[in-house]
Amino acid sequence: NADIAMYKSKDLGKNNFHFFTEKLNDEIQEKIHLQRLMSSALEEGHFHLYYQPKVDIKSNKIVGCEALIRLIDPIHGLIPPDKFIYLAEENNFIIPLGEWIIEEATRQLKSWENTPLQDLRLAINISGVQFKDKQLIPTLQDAIGKIDKNKLEIELTESVLMTDFDDKLDIIKKFKDLGLRLSLDDFGTGYSSLSYLKKIPFDTLKIDKSFIDDLQNKKDQSFVNMIVTIADELELDVVAEGVENKEQLEYLKRMKCEQYQGYYCSKPLPAKEFEALFLDHTCH
Ligand code: C2E
Ligand code: MG
Ligand code: MG
Ligand code: MG
C-alpha cells in the first residue's frame, strides 16, 4: 500500500516502528486545527448563525426559518457544521456552543420584534449531547423570558432519541412545558419508529431531503404521501427539506405538503441577507 509509510523511530528505540497512513495523518491534523480553532472561536466571534427560509407552499410566503451554524476560519473561510459538530460533540464543546446558539437565536428573534419579520418562527437544532447539560433548561427558560415563546422551535433528529430515551423524554417534556415548539428533523431516516410519534409531543415533521431528491420516482412519492398523511392524521405540521426545483415543489403542492425548505427558495443566509430576502419578495 503506497499510502502506508513505515518509520523507524530513532527516539523510541530500535524495535519501535510507527505505522501510519498519510490520510490518517491529514485527518488528525485537520482535527487538531479544528479543535484549536473552535476553542477560541466563541470568544473571537467566528461562529455565525445562518438562516434558511421555511416557505408556505400555498402562498409562497416565508413563514419561518431554521438557524444553521457556520464556523468562519480567518484563514480557510467558511466551515460547514458537518465538519465540526461531531467533533464538538466528542469533546462536549457542543455544550457551551449550544448555549451560545440558543442565546444568539434569541437575540435574533428579539431584534425582529416590531419589524416586518416579527411573525417569523425560528428553529434551532439541538444535539443529543446537549441533553447532558444541566444548564439546558435554565438557558431555554431564560431565552423565552425575553421573547414570544412559541416563536422558538427546537429540531431534534431521531438519532437523538435512540439512547437514554426515558431521560431524554423527561427533558423534552420540559421543552414543551416551557411552551417551545418541537420538530422531528430528518424524518424517515435512521430508525424511524412510530412510537416516537406516539410518545413525544412533536408539533412538526420534517421530511428528510433523501425522499425529496427523486420525487419523480413513484416509490418516493408514496413515502412522501404517507408522511404527509401521518402528519395530517396526527395534526402535525409538515415541512419538506431540500427542495431544489420547481418540479419537486409542484409534487409537494399536489400532495398537500404545507411548507418547504430548500435551495429553490434560498440557501441558509447571514442574518442581514436573510432579512433582505424576506423584505424583497416572496419565494417564487
Ligand atoms: P439539518 O438540521 O437537517 O439541516 C438541513 C441541512 O440541509 C442544512 O445543512 C442545509 O443547508 C441543507 N439544505 C437545505 N436545503 C437544501 C437543498 O435544497 N439542497 C441541499 N443539498 N442541502 C440543503 P447544513 O447547514 O450544512 O447543516 C447540516 C446539519 O448540521 C444539520 O442538518 C444539523 O443536523 C447540523 N447542524 C447545523 N446547525 C446546527 C446547530 O446549530 N446545532 C446543531 N446541534 N446541529 C446543527
Ligand atoms: Mg434541522
Ligand atoms: Mg434535516
Ligand atoms: Mg440533516
mmCIF file of C-alpha atoms and ligand atoms in Angstrom:
data_model
loop_
_atom_site.group_PDB
_atom_site.id
_atom_site.type_symbol
_atom_site.label_atom_id
_atom_site.label_comp_id
_atom_site.label_asym_id
_atom_site.label_seq_id
_atom_site.Cartn_x
_atom_site.Cartn_y
_atom_site.Cartn_z
ATOM 1 C CA ASN A 1 0.000 0.000 0.000
ATOM 2 C CA ALA A 2 1.599 3.200 -1.242
ATOM 3 C CA ASP A 3 -0.237 5.207 1.376
ATOM 4 C CA ILE A 4 1.450 3.473 4.216
ATOM 5 C CA ALA A 5 4.736 4.813 5.391
ATOM 6 C CA MET A 6 6.792 2.922 7.877
ATOM 7 C CA TYR A 7 9.087 4.835 10.126
ATOM 8 C CA LYS A 8 11.811 3.545 12.314
ATOM 9 C CA SER A 9 11.845 5.994 15.125
ATOM 10 C CA LYS A 10 15.273 6.789 16.487
ATOM 11 C CA ASP A 11 13.742 8.417 19.526
ATOM 12 C CA LEU A 12 11.776 5.376 20.574
ATOM 13 C CA GLY A 13 14.466 2.787 20.237
ATOM 14 C CA LYS A 14 15.411 0.180 17.709
ATOM 15 C CA ASN A 15 12.347 -2.025 17.758
ATOM 16 C CA ASN A 16 9.679 0.577 17.680
ATOM 17 C CA PHE A 17 8.005 1.178 14.380
ATOM 18 C CA HIS A 18 5.427 3.779 13.700
ATOM 19 C CA PHE A 19 2.846 2.888 11.146
ATOM 20 C CA PHE A 20 0.515 5.461 9.873
ATOM 21 C CA THR A 21 -1.169 6.477 6.692
ATOM 22 C CA GLU A 22 -0.778 9.879 5.144
ATOM 23 C CA LYS A 23 -4.539 10.135 5.095
ATOM 24 C CA LEU A 24 -4.913 9.430 8.778
ATOM 25 C CA ASN A 25 -2.229 11.991 9.446
ATOM 26 C CA ASP A 26 -4.136 14.605 7.435
ATOM 27 C CA GLU A 27 -7.300 13.806 9.340
ATOM 28 C CA ILE A 28 -5.540 14.181 12.660
ATOM 29 C CA GLN A 29 -4.002 17.465 11.530
ATOM 30 C CA GLU A 30 -7.430 18.721 10.481
ATOM 31 C CA LYS A 31 -8.956 17.604 13.760
ATOM 32 C CA ILE A 32 -6.256 19.394 15.757
ATOM 33 C CA HIS A 33 -6.662 22.520 13.652
ATOM 34 C CA LEU A 34 -10.441 22.495 14.094
ATOM 35 C CA GLN A 35 -10.225 21.853 17.805
ATOM 36 C CA ARG A 36 -7.831 24.750 18.243
ATOM 37 C CA LEU A 37 -9.971 26.975 16.060
ATOM 38 C CA MET A 38 -13.184 26.106 17.895
ATOM 39 C CA SER A 39 -11.744 26.669 21.348
ATOM 40 C CA SER A 40 -11.153 30.348 20.614
ATOM 41 C CA ALA A 41 -13.931 30.886 18.059
ATOM 42 C CA LEU A 42 -16.673 31.607 20.597
ATOM 43 C CA GLU A 43 -14.708 34.452 22.187
ATOM 44 C CA GLU A 44 -13.417 35.712 18.879
ATOM 45 C CA GLY A 45 -16.807 35.700 17.205
ATOM 46 C CA HIS A 46 -16.025 33.198 14.463
ATOM 47 C CA PHE A 47 -19.282 31.265 14.902
ATOM 48 C CA HIS A 48 -22.274 32.580 12.988
ATOM 49 C CA LEU A 49 -25.879 31.546 12.639
ATOM 50 C CA TYR A 50 -27.156 31.459 9.059
ATOM 51 C CA TYR A 51 -30.881 31.441 8.386
ATOM 52 C CA GLN A 52 -32.730 29.367 5.820
ATOM 53 C CA PRO A 53 -36.345 30.257 4.991
ATOM 54 C CA LYS A 54 -39.286 27.944 5.603
ATOM 55 C CA VAL A 55 -41.861 28.689 2.936
ATOM 56 C CA ASP A 56 -45.627 28.191 2.984
ATOM 57 C CA ILE A 57 -46.310 26.200 -0.188
ATOM 58 C CA LYS A 58 -49.785 27.632 -0.881
ATOM 59 C CA SER A 59 -48.889 31.296 -0.523
ATOM 60 C CA ASN A 60 -45.156 31.139 -1.310
ATOM 61 C CA LYS A 61 -44.593 33.312 1.747
ATOM 62 C CA ILE A 62 -41.667 32.929 4.114
ATOM 63 C CA VAL A 63 -43.216 31.913 7.437
ATOM 64 C CA GLY A 64 -40.173 30.917 9.407
ATOM 65 C CA CYS A 65 -36.535 29.946 9.293
ATOM 66 C CA GLU A 66 -34.002 27.481 10.571
ATOM 67 C CA ALA A 67 -30.797 28.685 12.191
ATOM 68 C CA LEU A 68 -27.788 26.710 10.934
ATOM 69 C CA ILE A 69 -24.357 27.166 12.430
ATOM 70 C CA ARG A 70 -21.245 28.122 10.480
ATOM 71 C CA LEU A 71 -17.642 28.441 11.629
ATOM 72 C CA ILE A 72 -15.691 31.065 9.757
ATOM 73 C CA ASP A 73 -11.988 30.297 9.807
ATOM 74 C CA PRO A 74 -9.973 33.510 9.305
ATOM 75 C CA ILE A 75 -7.621 31.535 7.025
ATOM 76 C CA HIS A 76 -9.714 28.824 5.375
ATOM 77 C CA GLY A 77 -13.067 30.568 5.231
ATOM 78 C CA LEU A 78 -16.476 29.044 5.873
ATOM 79 C CA ILE A 79 -16.621 25.616 7.511
ATOM 80 C CA PRO A 80 -19.987 23.782 7.399
ATOM 81 C CA PRO A 81 -21.390 22.031 10.508
ATOM 82 C CA ASP A 82 -20.868 18.515 9.150
ATOM 83 C CA LYS A 83 -17.133 19.171 9.558
ATOM 84 C CA PHE A 84 -17.148 20.231 13.204
ATOM 85 C CA ILE A 85 -20.393 19.350 15.030
ATOM 86 C CA TYR A 86 -19.318 15.719 15.570
ATOM 87 C CA LEU A 87 -16.012 16.971 16.997
ATOM 88 C CA ALA A 88 -17.795 19.408 19.277
ATOM 89 C CA GLU A 89 -19.976 16.506 20.405
ATOM 90 C CA GLU A 90 -16.943 14.297 21.033
ATOM 91 C CA ASN A 91 -15.327 16.768 23.411
ATOM 92 C CA ASN A 92 -18.521 18.291 24.847
ATOM 93 C CA PHE A 93 -17.709 21.693 23.345
ATOM 94 C CA ILE A 94 -21.232 21.472 21.908
ATOM 95 C CA ILE A 95 -22.473 22.344 25.415
ATOM 96 C CA PRO A 96 -21.114 25.935 25.588
ATOM 97 C CA LEU A 97 -21.622 26.218 21.824
ATOM 98 C CA GLY A 98 -25.233 25.067 22.153
ATOM 99 C CA GLU A 99 -25.840 27.664 24.840
ATOM 100 C CA TRP A 100 -24.414 30.337 22.555
ATOM 101 C CA ILE A 101 -26.708 29.142 19.733
ATOM 102 C CA ILE A 102 -29.784 29.475 21.955
ATOM 103 C CA GLU A 103 -28.712 32.941 23.114
ATOM 104 C CA GLU A 104 -27.849 34.123 19.601
ATOM 105 C CA ALA A 105 -31.162 32.827 18.178
ATOM 106 C CA THR A 106 -32.967 34.643 20.974
ATOM 107 C CA ARG A 107 -31.119 37.892 20.222
ATOM 108 C CA GLN A 108 -32.130 37.467 16.580
ATOM 109 C CA LEU A 109 -35.801 36.956 17.397
ATOM 110 C CA LYS A 110 -35.650 39.919 19.761
ATOM 111 C CA SER A 111 -34.179 42.141 17.051
ATOM 112 C CA TRP A 112 -37.049 41.216 14.717
ATOM 113 C CA GLU A 113 -39.688 42.417 17.191
ATOM 114 C CA ASN A 114 -41.642 45.406 15.851
ATOM 115 C CA THR A 115 -40.238 44.866 12.353
ATOM 116 C CA PRO A 116 -41.852 43.187 9.323
ATOM 117 C CA LEU A 117 -40.082 39.986 10.418
ATOM 118 C CA GLN A 118 -41.838 39.862 13.791
ATOM 119 C CA ASP A 119 -44.136 36.941 12.947
ATOM 120 C CA LEU A 120 -41.371 34.593 11.858
ATOM 121 C CA ARG A 121 -40.694 31.422 13.773
ATOM 122 C CA LEU A 122 -37.081 30.469 14.280
ATOM 123 C CA ALA A 123 -35.900 26.885 14.709
ATOM 124 C CA ILE A 124 -32.637 25.742 16.270
ATOM 125 C CA ASN A 125 -31.071 22.293 16.157
ATOM 126 C CA ILE A 126 -30.287 20.619 19.455
ATOM 127 C CA SER A 127 -27.700 17.840 19.696
ATOM 128 C CA GLY A 128 -28.197 14.764 21.875
ATOM 129 C CA VAL A 129 -25.092 15.701 23.875
ATOM 130 C CA GLN A 130 -26.778 18.936 24.986
ATOM 131 C CA PHE A 131 -29.239 16.852 26.972
ATOM 132 C CA LYS A 132 -26.361 16.249 29.432
ATOM 133 C CA ASP A 133 -26.128 19.992 30.033
ATOM 134 C CA LYS A 134 -27.686 20.858 33.378
ATOM 135 C CA GLN A 135 -27.979 24.422 32.147
ATOM 136 C CA LEU A 136 -30.038 23.492 29.074
ATOM 137 C CA ILE A 137 -33.473 24.037 30.585
ATOM 138 C CA PRO A 138 -32.435 27.184 32.539
ATOM 139 C CA THR A 139 -30.851 28.593 29.370
ATOM 140 C CA LEU A 140 -34.033 27.975 27.397
ATOM 141 C CA GLN A 141 -36.150 29.374 30.214
ATOM 142 C CA ASP A 142 -34.022 32.480 30.242
ATOM 143 C CA ALA A 143 -34.357 32.766 26.460
ATOM 144 C CA ILE A 144 -38.130 32.567 26.338
ATOM 145 C CA GLY A 145 -38.381 35.109 29.136
ATOM 146 C CA LYS A 146 -37.138 37.609 26.568
ATOM 147 C CA ILE A 147 -39.267 36.677 23.550
ATOM 148 C CA ASP A 148 -42.610 35.310 22.419
ATOM 149 C CA LYS A 149 -42.050 31.676 23.386
ATOM 150 C CA ASN A 150 -43.897 29.977 20.575
ATOM 151 C CA LYS A 151 -41.615 31.726 18.082
ATOM 152 C CA LEU A 152 -38.739 29.487 19.151
ATOM 153 C CA GLU A 153 -38.709 25.960 17.831
ATOM 154 C CA ILE A 154 -36.437 23.027 18.604
ATOM 155 C CA GLU A 155 -35.425 20.497 15.970
ATOM 156 C CA LEU A 156 -34.405 17.030 17.102
ATOM 157 C CA THR A 157 -33.307 14.132 14.923
ATOM 158 C CA GLU A 158 -34.367 10.554 15.515
ATOM 159 C CA SER A 159 -30.774 9.619 16.336
ATOM 160 C CA VAL A 160 -31.013 11.843 19.428
ATOM 161 C CA LEU A 161 -33.839 9.635 20.675
ATOM 162 C CA MET A 162 -32.056 6.327 20.195
ATOM 163 C CA THR A 163 -30.221 6.317 23.516
ATOM 164 C CA ASP A 164 -31.446 7.055 27.073
ATOM 165 C CA PHE A 165 -34.943 7.537 25.767
ATOM 166 C CA ASP A 166 -36.711 7.929 29.121
ATOM 167 C CA ASP A 167 -34.265 10.523 30.437
ATOM 168 C CA LYS A 168 -34.499 12.451 27.207
ATOM 169 C CA LEU A 169 -38.279 12.242 27.168
ATOM 170 C CA ASP A 170 -38.357 13.902 30.612
ATOM 171 C CA ILE A 171 -36.304 16.800 29.249
ATOM 172 C CA ILE A 172 -38.341 17.027 26.047
ATOM 173 C CA LYS A 173 -41.470 17.333 28.158
ATOM 174 C CA LYS A 174 -39.812 20.274 29.899
ATOM 175 C CA PHE A 175 -39.273 21.930 26.495
ATOM 176 C CA LYS A 176 -42.998 21.621 25.916
ATOM 177 C CA ASP A 177 -43.833 22.867 29.423
ATOM 178 C CA LEU A 178 -41.802 25.959 28.593
ATOM 179 C CA GLY A 179 -44.051 26.457 25.563
ATOM 180 C CA LEU A 180 -41.438 25.718 22.901
ATOM 181 C CA ARG A 181 -42.385 24.107 19.625
ATOM 182 C CA LEU A 182 -40.828 20.788 18.693
ATOM 183 C CA SER A 183 -39.898 19.361 15.282
ATOM 184 C CA LEU A 184 -38.753 15.894 14.320
ATOM 185 C CA ASP A 185 -35.898 16.529 11.884
ATOM 186 C CA ASP A 186 -34.772 14.236 9.021
ATOM 187 C CA PHE A 187 -37.936 12.188 9.466
ATOM 188 C CA GLY A 188 -37.830 8.819 7.750
ATOM 189 C CA THR A 189 -34.096 8.265 8.083
ATOM 190 C CA GLY A 190 -32.397 6.448 10.914
ATOM 191 C CA TYR A 191 -34.568 4.165 12.977
ATOM 192 C CA SER A 192 -37.915 5.801 12.362
ATOM 193 C CA SER A 193 -40.259 4.455 14.910
ATOM 194 C CA LEU A 194 -43.901 5.366 15.108
ATOM 195 C CA SER A 195 -43.611 5.035 18.862
ATOM 196 C CA TYR A 196 -41.566 8.262 18.887
ATOM 197 C CA LEU A 197 -44.583 9.969 17.389
ATOM 198 C CA LYS A 198 -46.837 8.388 19.957
ATOM 199 C CA LYS A 199 -44.689 9.227 22.976
ATOM 200 C CA ILE A 200 -43.272 12.621 22.099
ATOM 201 C CA PRO A 201 -45.429 15.718 21.685
ATOM 202 C CA PHE A 202 -43.996 16.922 18.373
ATOM 203 C CA ASP A 203 -45.596 19.836 16.538
ATOM 204 C CA THR A 204 -43.901 19.294 13.184
ATOM 205 C CA LEU A 205 -42.465 16.562 10.986
ATOM 206 C CA LYS A 206 -39.645 17.449 8.639
ATOM 207 C CA ILE A 207 -39.446 15.075 5.679
ATOM 208 C CA ASP A 208 -35.822 14.228 5.028
ATOM 209 C CA LYS A 209 -34.223 15.507 1.836
ATOM 210 C CA SER A 210 -33.492 11.937 0.677
ATOM 211 C CA PHE A 211 -37.233 11.460 -0.011
ATOM 212 C CA ILE A 212 -37.433 14.747 -1.909
ATOM 213 C CA ASP A 213 -34.370 14.234 -4.146
ATOM 214 C CA ASP A 214 -36.130 11.866 -6.609
ATOM 215 C CA LEU A 215 -39.759 12.881 -6.370
ATOM 216 C CA GLN A 216 -40.411 11.816 -9.971
ATOM 217 C CA ASN A 217 -39.886 8.303 -8.582
ATOM 218 C CA LYS A 218 -43.221 6.620 -7.723
ATOM 219 C CA LYS A 219 -41.865 4.959 -4.612
ATOM 220 C CA ASP A 220 -40.570 8.240 -3.193
ATOM 221 C CA GLN A 221 -43.898 9.876 -3.984
ATOM 222 C CA SER A 222 -45.612 7.149 -1.952
ATOM 223 C CA PHE A 223 -43.306 7.729 1.002
ATOM 224 C CA VAL A 224 -43.893 11.471 0.950
ATOM 225 C CA ASN A 225 -47.631 10.915 0.604
ATOM 226 C CA MET A 226 -47.525 8.577 3.576
ATOM 227 C CA ILE A 227 -45.625 11.025 5.739
ATOM 228 C CA VAL A 228 -47.976 13.876 4.813
ATOM 229 C CA THR A 229 -50.919 11.624 5.710
ATOM 230 C CA ILE A 230 -49.372 10.643 9.059
ATOM 231 C CA ALA A 231 -48.791 14.315 9.837
ATOM 232 C CA ASP A 232 -52.339 15.161 8.842
ATOM 233 C CA GLU A 233 -53.818 12.357 10.953
ATOM 234 C CA LEU A 234 -51.757 13.378 13.975
ATOM 235 C CA GLU A 235 -52.463 17.069 13.363
ATOM 236 C CA LEU A 236 -48.792 17.882 12.957
ATOM 237 C CA ASP A 237 -47.314 20.432 10.598
ATOM 238 C CA VAL A 238 -45.211 19.019 7.818
ATOM 239 C CA VAL A 239 -42.136 20.525 6.148
ATOM 240 C CA ALA A 240 -40.257 19.098 3.156
ATOM 241 C CA GLU A 241 -36.481 19.530 3.349
ATOM 242 C CA GLY A 242 -34.057 20.039 0.486
ATOM 243 C CA VAL A 243 -36.397 21.259 -2.255
ATOM 244 C CA GLU A 244 -34.232 22.354 -5.167
ATOM 245 C CA ASN A 245 -36.549 22.765 -8.144
ATOM 246 C CA LYS A 246 -39.996 23.685 -9.385
ATOM 247 C CA GLU A 247 -40.953 20.093 -10.233
ATOM 248 C CA GLN A 248 -40.384 18.949 -6.666
ATOM 249 C CA LEU A 249 -42.433 21.845 -5.384
ATOM 250 C CA GLU A 250 -45.294 21.012 -7.766
ATOM 251 C CA TYR A 251 -45.407 17.426 -6.482
ATOM 252 C CA LEU A 252 -45.404 18.650 -2.897
ATOM 253 C CA LYS A 253 -48.208 21.081 -3.624
ATOM 254 C CA ARG A 254 -50.333 18.275 -5.101
ATOM 255 C CA MET A 255 -49.569 16.122 -2.057
ATOM 256 C CA LYS A 256 -50.793 18.941 0.196
ATOM 257 C CA CYS A 257 -47.466 19.286 1.947
ATOM 258 C CA GLU A 258 -47.648 22.585 3.839
ATOM 259 C CA GLN A 259 -44.145 24.005 3.922
ATOM 260 C CA TYR A 260 -40.762 23.566 2.347
ATOM 261 C CA GLN A 261 -37.173 24.471 2.907
ATOM 262 C CA GLY A 262 -34.546 24.287 0.206
ATOM 263 C CA TYR A 263 -32.225 25.955 -2.247
ATOM 264 C CA TYR A 264 -35.180 26.525 -4.601
ATOM 265 C CA CYS A 265 -36.093 29.399 -2.300
ATOM 266 C CA SER A 266 -32.695 30.056 -0.747
ATOM 267 C CA LYS A 267 -29.586 28.635 0.844
ATOM 268 C CA PRO A 268 -29.013 29.474 4.507
ATOM 269 C CA LEU A 269 -28.008 33.157 4.633
ATOM 270 C CA PRO A 270 -26.340 35.530 7.103
ATOM 271 C CA ALA A 271 -28.979 37.451 9.088
ATOM 272 C CA LYS A 272 -28.708 40.656 7.046
ATOM 273 C CA GLU A 273 -29.128 38.825 3.740
ATOM 274 C CA PHE A 274 -31.998 36.753 5.114
ATOM 275 C CA GLU A 275 -33.742 39.942 6.220
ATOM 276 C CA ALA A 276 -33.222 41.452 2.765
ATOM 277 C CA LEU A 277 -34.633 38.324 1.103
ATOM 278 C CA PHE A 278 -37.691 38.461 3.338
ATOM 279 C CA LEU A 279 -38.271 42.156 2.661
ATOM 280 C CA ASP A 280 -37.581 41.905 -1.070
ATOM 281 C CA HIS A 281 -40.040 39.299 -2.200
ATOM 282 C CA THR A 282 -41.780 36.030 -1.550
ATOM 283 C CA CYS A 283 -40.161 32.842 -2.818
ATOM 284 C CA HIS A 284 -41.136 32.383 -6.495
HETATM 285 P P1 C2E B 1 -30.422 19.740 9.267
HETATM 286 O O1 C2E B 1 -30.853 20.274 10.570
HETATM 287 O O2 C2E B 1 -31.244 18.648 8.681
HETATM 288 O O3 C2E B 1 -30.325 20.989 8.291
HETATM 289 C C1 C2E B 1 -30.626 20.967 6.924
HETATM 290 C C2 C2E B 1 -29.367 20.898 6.096
HETATM 291 O O4 C2E B 1 -29.725 20.754 4.726
HETATM 292 C C3 C2E B 1 -28.532 22.191 6.155
HETATM 293 O O5 C2E B 1 -27.163 21.815 6.011
HETATM 294 C C4 C2E B 1 -28.989 22.942 4.914
HETATM 295 O O6 C2E B 1 -28.057 23.875 4.445
HETATM 296 C C5 C2E B 1 -29.144 21.785 3.957
HETATM 297 N N1 C2E B 1 -30.075 22.109 2.872
HETATM 298 C C6 C2E B 1 -31.219 22.812 2.943
HETATM 299 N N2 C2E B 1 -31.827 22.895 1.745
HETATM 300 C C7 C2E B 1 -31.038 22.204 0.881
HETATM 301 C C8 C2E B 1 -31.134 21.923 -0.514
HETATM 302 O O7 C2E B 1 -32.071 22.323 -1.213
HETATM 303 N N3 C2E B 1 -30.131 21.179 -1.061
HETATM 304 C C9 C2E B 1 -29.085 20.719 -0.318
HETATM 305 N N4 C2E B 1 -28.144 19.999 -0.939
HETATM 306 N N5 C2E B 1 -28.968 20.953 1.008
HETATM 307 C C10 C2E B 1 -29.939 21.700 1.594
HETATM 308 P P2 C2E B 1 -26.054 22.375 6.987
HETATM 309 O O8 C2E B 1 -26.324 23.807 7.340
HETATM 310 O O9 C2E B 1 -24.734 22.047 6.388
HETATM 311 O O10 C2E B 1 -26.268 21.527 8.304
HETATM 312 C C11 C2E B 1 -26.083 20.145 8.321
HETATM 313 C C12 C2E B 1 -26.530 19.547 9.627
HETATM 314 O O11 C2E B 1 -25.703 20.001 10.696
HETATM 315 C C13 C2E B 1 -27.950 19.963 10.039
HETATM 316 O O12 C2E B 1 -28.907 19.175 9.354
HETATM 317 C C14 C2E B 1 -27.902 19.691 11.523
HETATM 318 O O13 C2E B 1 -28.084 18.326 11.789
HETATM 319 C C15 C2E B 1 -26.471 20.081 11.867
HETATM 320 N N6 C2E B 1 -26.483 21.461 12.382
HETATM 321 C C16 C2E B 1 -26.498 22.627 11.707
HETATM 322 N N7 C2E B 1 -26.540 23.690 12.542
HETATM 323 C C17 C2E B 1 -26.578 23.164 13.792
HETATM 324 C C18 C2E B 1 -26.644 23.742 15.101
HETATM 325 O O14 C2E B 1 -26.731 24.959 15.283
HETATM 326 N N8 C2E B 1 -26.640 22.865 16.156
HETATM 327 C C19 C2E B 1 -26.596 21.510 15.991
HETATM 328 N N9 C2E B 1 -26.607 20.717 17.087
HETATM 329 N N10 C2E B 1 -26.545 20.938 14.777
HETATM 330 C C20 C2E B 1 -26.538 21.749 13.691
HETATM 331 MG MG MG B 2 -32.634 20.866 11.321
HETATM 332 MG MG MG B 3 -32.995 17.984 8.453
HETATM 333 MG MG MG B 4 -29.771 16.631 8.493
#
